[in-house]
Short mmCIF file of the C-alpha atoms (twelve columns), coordinates in Angstrom:
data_MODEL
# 
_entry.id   MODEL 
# 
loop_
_atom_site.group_PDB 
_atom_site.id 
_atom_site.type_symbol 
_atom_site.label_atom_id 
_atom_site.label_alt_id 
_atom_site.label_comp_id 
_atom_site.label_asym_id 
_atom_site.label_seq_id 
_atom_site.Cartn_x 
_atom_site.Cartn_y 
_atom_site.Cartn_z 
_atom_site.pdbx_PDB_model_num 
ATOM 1   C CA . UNK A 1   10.955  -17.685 12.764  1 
ATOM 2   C CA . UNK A 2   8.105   -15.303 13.124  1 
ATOM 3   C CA . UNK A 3   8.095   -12.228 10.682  1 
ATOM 4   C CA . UNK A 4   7.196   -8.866  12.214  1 
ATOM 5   C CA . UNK A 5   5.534   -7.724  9.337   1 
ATOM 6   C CA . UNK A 6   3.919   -8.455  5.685   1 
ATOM 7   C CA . UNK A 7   4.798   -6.153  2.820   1 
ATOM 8   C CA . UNK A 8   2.659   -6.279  -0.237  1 
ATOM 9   C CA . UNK A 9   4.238   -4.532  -3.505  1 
ATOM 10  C CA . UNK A 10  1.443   -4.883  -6.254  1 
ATOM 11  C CA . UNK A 11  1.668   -3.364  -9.495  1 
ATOM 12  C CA . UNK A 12  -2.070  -2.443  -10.887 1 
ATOM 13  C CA . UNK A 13  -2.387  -2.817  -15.233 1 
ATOM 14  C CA . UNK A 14  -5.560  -1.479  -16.915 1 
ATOM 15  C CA . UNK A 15  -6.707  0.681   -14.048 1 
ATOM 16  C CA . UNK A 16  -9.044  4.043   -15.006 1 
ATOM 17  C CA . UNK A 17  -7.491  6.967   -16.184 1 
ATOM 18  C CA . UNK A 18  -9.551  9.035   -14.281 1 
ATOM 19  C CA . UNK A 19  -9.498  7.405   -11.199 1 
ATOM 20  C CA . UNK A 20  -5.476  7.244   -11.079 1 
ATOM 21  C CA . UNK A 21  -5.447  11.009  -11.628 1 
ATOM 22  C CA . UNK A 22  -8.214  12.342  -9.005  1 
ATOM 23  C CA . UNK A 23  -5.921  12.775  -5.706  1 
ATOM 24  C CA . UNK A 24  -8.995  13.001  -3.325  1 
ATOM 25  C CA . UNK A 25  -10.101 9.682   -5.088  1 
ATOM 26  C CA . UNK A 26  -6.897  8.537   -4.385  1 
ATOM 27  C CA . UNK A 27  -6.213  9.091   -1.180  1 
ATOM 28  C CA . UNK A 28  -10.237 8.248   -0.307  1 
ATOM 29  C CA . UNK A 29  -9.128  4.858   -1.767  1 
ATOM 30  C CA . UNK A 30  -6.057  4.367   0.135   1 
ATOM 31  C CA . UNK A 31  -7.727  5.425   3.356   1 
ATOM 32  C CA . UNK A 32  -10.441 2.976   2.656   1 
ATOM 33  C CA . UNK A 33  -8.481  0.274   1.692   1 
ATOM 34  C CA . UNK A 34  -6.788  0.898   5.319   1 
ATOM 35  C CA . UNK A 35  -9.330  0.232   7.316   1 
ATOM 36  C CA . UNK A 36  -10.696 -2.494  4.873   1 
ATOM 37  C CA . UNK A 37  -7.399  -3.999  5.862   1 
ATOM 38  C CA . UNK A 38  -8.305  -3.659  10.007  1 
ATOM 39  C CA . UNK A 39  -5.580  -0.592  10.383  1 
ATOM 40  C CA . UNK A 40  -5.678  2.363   12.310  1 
ATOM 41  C CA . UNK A 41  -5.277  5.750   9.760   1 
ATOM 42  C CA . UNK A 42  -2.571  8.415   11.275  1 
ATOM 43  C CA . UNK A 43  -1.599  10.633  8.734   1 
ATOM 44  C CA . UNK A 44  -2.033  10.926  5.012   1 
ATOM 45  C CA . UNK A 45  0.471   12.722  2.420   1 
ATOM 46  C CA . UNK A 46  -1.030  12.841  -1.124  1 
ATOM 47  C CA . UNK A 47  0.408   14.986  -4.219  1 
ATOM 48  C CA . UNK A 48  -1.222  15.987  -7.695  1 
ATOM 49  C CA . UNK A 49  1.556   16.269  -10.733 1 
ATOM 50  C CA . UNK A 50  1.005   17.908  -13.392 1 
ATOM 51  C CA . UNK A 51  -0.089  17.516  -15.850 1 
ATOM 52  C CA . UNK A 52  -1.317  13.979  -14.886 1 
ATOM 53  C CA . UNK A 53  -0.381  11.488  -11.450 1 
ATOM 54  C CA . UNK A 54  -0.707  10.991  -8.169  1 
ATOM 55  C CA . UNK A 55  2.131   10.402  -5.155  1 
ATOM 56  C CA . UNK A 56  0.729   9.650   -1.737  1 
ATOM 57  C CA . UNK A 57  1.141   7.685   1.477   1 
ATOM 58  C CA . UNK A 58  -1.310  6.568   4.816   1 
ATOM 59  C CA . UNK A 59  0.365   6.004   7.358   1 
ATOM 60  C CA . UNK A 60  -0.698  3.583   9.852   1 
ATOM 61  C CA . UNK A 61  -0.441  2.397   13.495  1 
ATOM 62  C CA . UNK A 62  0.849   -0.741  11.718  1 
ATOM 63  C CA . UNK A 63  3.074   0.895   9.519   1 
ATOM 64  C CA . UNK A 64  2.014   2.221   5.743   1 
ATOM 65  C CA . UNK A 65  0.490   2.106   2.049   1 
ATOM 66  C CA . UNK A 66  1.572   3.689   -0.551  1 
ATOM 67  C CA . UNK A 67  0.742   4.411   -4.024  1 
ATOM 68  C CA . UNK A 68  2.730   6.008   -7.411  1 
ATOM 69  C CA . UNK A 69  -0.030  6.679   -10.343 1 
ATOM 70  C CA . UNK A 70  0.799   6.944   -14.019 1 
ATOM 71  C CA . UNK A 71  -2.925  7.454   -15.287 1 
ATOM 72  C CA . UNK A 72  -1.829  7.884   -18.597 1 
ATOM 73  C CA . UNK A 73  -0.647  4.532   -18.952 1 
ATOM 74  C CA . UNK A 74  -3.255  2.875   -16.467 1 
ATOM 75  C CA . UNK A 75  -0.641  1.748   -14.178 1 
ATOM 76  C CA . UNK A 76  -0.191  2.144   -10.365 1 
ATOM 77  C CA . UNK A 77  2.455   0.900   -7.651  1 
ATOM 78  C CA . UNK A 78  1.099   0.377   -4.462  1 
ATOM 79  C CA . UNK A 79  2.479   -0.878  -1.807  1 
ATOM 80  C CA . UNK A 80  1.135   -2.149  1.229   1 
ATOM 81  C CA . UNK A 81  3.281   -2.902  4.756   1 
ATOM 82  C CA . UNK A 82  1.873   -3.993  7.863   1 
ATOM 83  C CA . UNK A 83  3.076   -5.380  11.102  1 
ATOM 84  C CA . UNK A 84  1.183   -7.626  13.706  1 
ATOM 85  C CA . UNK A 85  -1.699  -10.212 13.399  1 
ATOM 86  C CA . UNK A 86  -4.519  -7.690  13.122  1 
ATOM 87  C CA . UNK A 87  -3.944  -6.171  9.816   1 
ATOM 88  C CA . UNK A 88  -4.292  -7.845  6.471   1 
ATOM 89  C CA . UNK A 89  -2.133  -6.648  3.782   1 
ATOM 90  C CA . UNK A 90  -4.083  -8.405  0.779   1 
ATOM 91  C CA . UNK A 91  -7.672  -6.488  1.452   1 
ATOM 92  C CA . UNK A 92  -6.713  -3.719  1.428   1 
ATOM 93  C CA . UNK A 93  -4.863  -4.789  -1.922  1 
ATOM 94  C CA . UNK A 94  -8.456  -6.429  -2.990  1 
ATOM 95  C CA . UNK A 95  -9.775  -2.819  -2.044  1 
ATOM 96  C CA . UNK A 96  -8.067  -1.146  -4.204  1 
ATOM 97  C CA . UNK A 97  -8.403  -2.676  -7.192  1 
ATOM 98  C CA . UNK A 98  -12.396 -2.557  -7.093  1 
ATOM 99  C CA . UNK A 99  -11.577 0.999   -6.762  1 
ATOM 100 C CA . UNK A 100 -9.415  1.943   -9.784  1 
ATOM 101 C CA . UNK A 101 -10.956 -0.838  -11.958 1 
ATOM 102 C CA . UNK A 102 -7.503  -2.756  -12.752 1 
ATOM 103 C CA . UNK A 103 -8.286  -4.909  -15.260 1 
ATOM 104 C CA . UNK A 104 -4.788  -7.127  -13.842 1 
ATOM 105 C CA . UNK A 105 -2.757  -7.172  -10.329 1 
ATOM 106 C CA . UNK A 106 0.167   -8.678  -10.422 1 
ATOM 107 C CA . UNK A 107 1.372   -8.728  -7.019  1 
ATOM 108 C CA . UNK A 108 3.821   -10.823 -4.350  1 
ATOM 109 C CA . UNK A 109 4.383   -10.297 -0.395  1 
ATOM 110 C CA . UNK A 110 7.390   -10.084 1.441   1 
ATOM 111 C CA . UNK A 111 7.855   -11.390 4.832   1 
ATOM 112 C CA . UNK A 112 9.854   -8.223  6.976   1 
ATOM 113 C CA . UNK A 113 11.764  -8.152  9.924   1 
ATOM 114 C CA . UNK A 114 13.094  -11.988 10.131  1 
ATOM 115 C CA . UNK A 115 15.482  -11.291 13.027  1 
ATOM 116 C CA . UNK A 116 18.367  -13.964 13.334  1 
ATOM 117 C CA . UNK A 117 18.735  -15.283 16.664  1 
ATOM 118 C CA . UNK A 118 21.949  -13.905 17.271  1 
ATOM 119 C CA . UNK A 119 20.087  -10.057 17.504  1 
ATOM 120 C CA . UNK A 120 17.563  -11.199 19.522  1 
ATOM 121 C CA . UNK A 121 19.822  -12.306 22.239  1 
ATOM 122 C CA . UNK A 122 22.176  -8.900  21.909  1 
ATOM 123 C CA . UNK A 123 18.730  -7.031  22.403  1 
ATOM 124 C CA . UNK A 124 17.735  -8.978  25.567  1 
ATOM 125 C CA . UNK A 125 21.166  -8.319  26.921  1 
ATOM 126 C CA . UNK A 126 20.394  -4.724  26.038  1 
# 
């Protein structure tokens, strides 16, 4: 069966301190990395801890990145979901490691929205 979408969760080692903890670097990253990807921005949500980290999310026609920073231990969770043909989940994944210099990626996707047969013929009954 045909997945309806790809979900990348990648966990970035090494990455720049500075770069983790600059929110409009952040979120100029994940923005980037979106359209790197082929997806269509919406809305962003990015937030600045103190005293050091960065929360934020892009969401996307084709559904949504998003990223947890803990610059003082050069670490980052992203993750990356996408639905459809047109978007690719691993550039924009590629992206965003250029961009915060992770030294190591370690990173696996998971196929979403495998939908037994037995729903899809209650929701063409619907």
């Amino acid at each position: 069966m045909k997945a309806l979408g790809r979900h990348v969760l990648a966990e970035f080692y090494g990455c720049d301190f500075d770069a983790l903890n600059d929110v409009e670097l952040v979120e100029r990253a994940m923005v980037e990395a979106a359209l790197e990807a082929g997806a269509e921005v919406r809305e962003c949500v990015f937030h600045k801890f103190s005293p050091q980290g960065v929360s934020g999310v892009v969401v996307i026609s084709e559904s949504h990145l998003a990223i947890h920073t803990w610059p003082e231990l050069g670490y980052a969770a992203v993750d990356v979901f996408t639905c459809g043909e047109k978007v690719d989940p691993w550039e924009a994944c590629n992206y965003l490691t250029k961009c915060f210099r992770a030294k190591e990626v370690v990173a696996h996707e998971q196929k979403r929205g495998i939908i037994p047969a037995s729903y899809l013929q209650a929701a063409k009954a619907v």
